[in-house]
XYZ file of C-alpha atoms in Angstrom:
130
model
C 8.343 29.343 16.188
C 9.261 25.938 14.958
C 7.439 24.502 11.837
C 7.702 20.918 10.950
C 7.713 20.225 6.936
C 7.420 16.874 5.840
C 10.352 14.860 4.729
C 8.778 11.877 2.254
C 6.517 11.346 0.276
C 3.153 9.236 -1.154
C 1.068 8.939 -3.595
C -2.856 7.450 -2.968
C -5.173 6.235 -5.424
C -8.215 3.942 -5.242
C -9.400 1.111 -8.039
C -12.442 -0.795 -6.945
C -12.099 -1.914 -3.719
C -8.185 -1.633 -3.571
C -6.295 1.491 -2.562
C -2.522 1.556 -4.008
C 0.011 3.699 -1.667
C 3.185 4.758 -3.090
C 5.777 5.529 -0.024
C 8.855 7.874 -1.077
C 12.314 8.929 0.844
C 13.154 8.770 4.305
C 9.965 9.705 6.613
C 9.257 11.751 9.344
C 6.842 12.555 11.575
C 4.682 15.023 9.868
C 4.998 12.688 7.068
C 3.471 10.152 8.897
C 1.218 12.292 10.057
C -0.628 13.530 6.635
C -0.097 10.058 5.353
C -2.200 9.002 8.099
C -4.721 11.848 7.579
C -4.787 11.296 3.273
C -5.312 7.811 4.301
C -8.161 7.757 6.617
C -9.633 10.767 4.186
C -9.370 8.339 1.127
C -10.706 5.002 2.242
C -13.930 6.760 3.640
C -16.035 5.506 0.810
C -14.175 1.852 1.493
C -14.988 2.127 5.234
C -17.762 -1.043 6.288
C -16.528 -3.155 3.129
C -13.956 -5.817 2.828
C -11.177 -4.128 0.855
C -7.381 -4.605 -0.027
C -4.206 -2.255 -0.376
C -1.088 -2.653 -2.573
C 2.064 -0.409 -0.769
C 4.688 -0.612 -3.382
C 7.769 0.824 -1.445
C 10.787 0.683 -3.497
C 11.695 4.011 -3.228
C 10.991 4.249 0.687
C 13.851 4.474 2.640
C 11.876 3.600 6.234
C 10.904 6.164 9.354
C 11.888 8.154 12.606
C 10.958 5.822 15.437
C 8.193 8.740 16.324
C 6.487 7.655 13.612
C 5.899 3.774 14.578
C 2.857 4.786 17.153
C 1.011 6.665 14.396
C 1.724 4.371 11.639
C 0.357 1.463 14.394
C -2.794 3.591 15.033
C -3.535 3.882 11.313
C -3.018 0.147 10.545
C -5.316 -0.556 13.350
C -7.943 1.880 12.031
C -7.430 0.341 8.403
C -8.173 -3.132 9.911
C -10.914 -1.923 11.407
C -12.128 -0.314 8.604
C -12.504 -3.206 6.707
C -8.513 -3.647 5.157
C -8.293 -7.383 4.833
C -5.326 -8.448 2.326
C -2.256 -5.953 2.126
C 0.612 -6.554 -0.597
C 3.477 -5.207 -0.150
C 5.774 -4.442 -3.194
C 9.765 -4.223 -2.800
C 12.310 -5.680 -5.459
C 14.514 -6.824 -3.180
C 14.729 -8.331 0.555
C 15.570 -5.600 2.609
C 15.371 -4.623 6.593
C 12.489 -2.103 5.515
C 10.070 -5.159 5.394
C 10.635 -5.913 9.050
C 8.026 -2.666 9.558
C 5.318 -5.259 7.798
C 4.659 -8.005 10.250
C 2.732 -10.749 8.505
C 0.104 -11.417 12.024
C -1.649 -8.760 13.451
C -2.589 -9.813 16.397
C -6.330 -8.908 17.006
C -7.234 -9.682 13.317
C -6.531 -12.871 13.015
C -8.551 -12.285 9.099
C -5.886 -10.085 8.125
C -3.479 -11.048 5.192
C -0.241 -9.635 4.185
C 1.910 -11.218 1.726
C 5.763 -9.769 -0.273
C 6.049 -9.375 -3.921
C 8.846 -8.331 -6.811
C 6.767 -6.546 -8.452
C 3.045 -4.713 -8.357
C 2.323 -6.873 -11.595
C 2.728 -9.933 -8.833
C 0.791 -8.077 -6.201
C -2.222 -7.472 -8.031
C -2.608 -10.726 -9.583
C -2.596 -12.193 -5.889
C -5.152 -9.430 -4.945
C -7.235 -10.763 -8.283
C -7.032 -14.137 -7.180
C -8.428 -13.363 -3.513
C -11.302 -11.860 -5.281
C -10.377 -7.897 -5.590
């Protein structure tokens, strides 16, 4: 019988109203799949309020293309769910950030902006009121 383990790794916490996601190594699709389940587990208490996320990914090094449906389903549960401003956190330009579209279409509300550094990133979120 066949097994999938998870290749990759996060880390989830939540401050206030923002949840900060660290994303680790090369994904796949278990991966995304308990990222998506910590994810939707965590934000629970977030869920019917306008809140923000921070996704510092630095040490990601992207996803199997089975994981882009999940990870689509999850950002459109997120949105849903209230997620309104996401900064995203990479040192340098990279093809990774082509995974972050700035537009979602459907939620035309939604804001995602690029930053250095999480020092950046959460002085944005402070200034948009998180």
């Amino acid at each position: 019988m066949f097994e999938a383990h998870a290749h990759g790794a996060f880390e989830l916490k939540v401050e206030g109203l923002i949840l900060h996601a660290y994303i680790i190594g090369s994904w796949n699709i278990q991966a995304a799949y308990d990222y998506k389940e910590a994810i939707e587990k965590i934000i629970k208490p977030l869920v019917g309020q306008t809140w923000a996320m921070i996704s510092v990914v630095d040490e990601w090094e992207l996803y199997t293309p089975d994981c882009k449906p999940i990870m689509i389903e999850l950002s459109h549960y997120a949105y849903a769910s209230g997620l309104s401003k996401e900064a995203i956190v990479n040192q340098v330009a990279s093809v990774k950030l082509e995974a972050f579209p700035a537009k979602i279409k459907g939620f035309p509300t939604f804001q995602r902006q690029f930053f250095h550094t999480k020092e950046e990133a959460v002085s944005w979120l402070n200034d948009e009121g998180f």
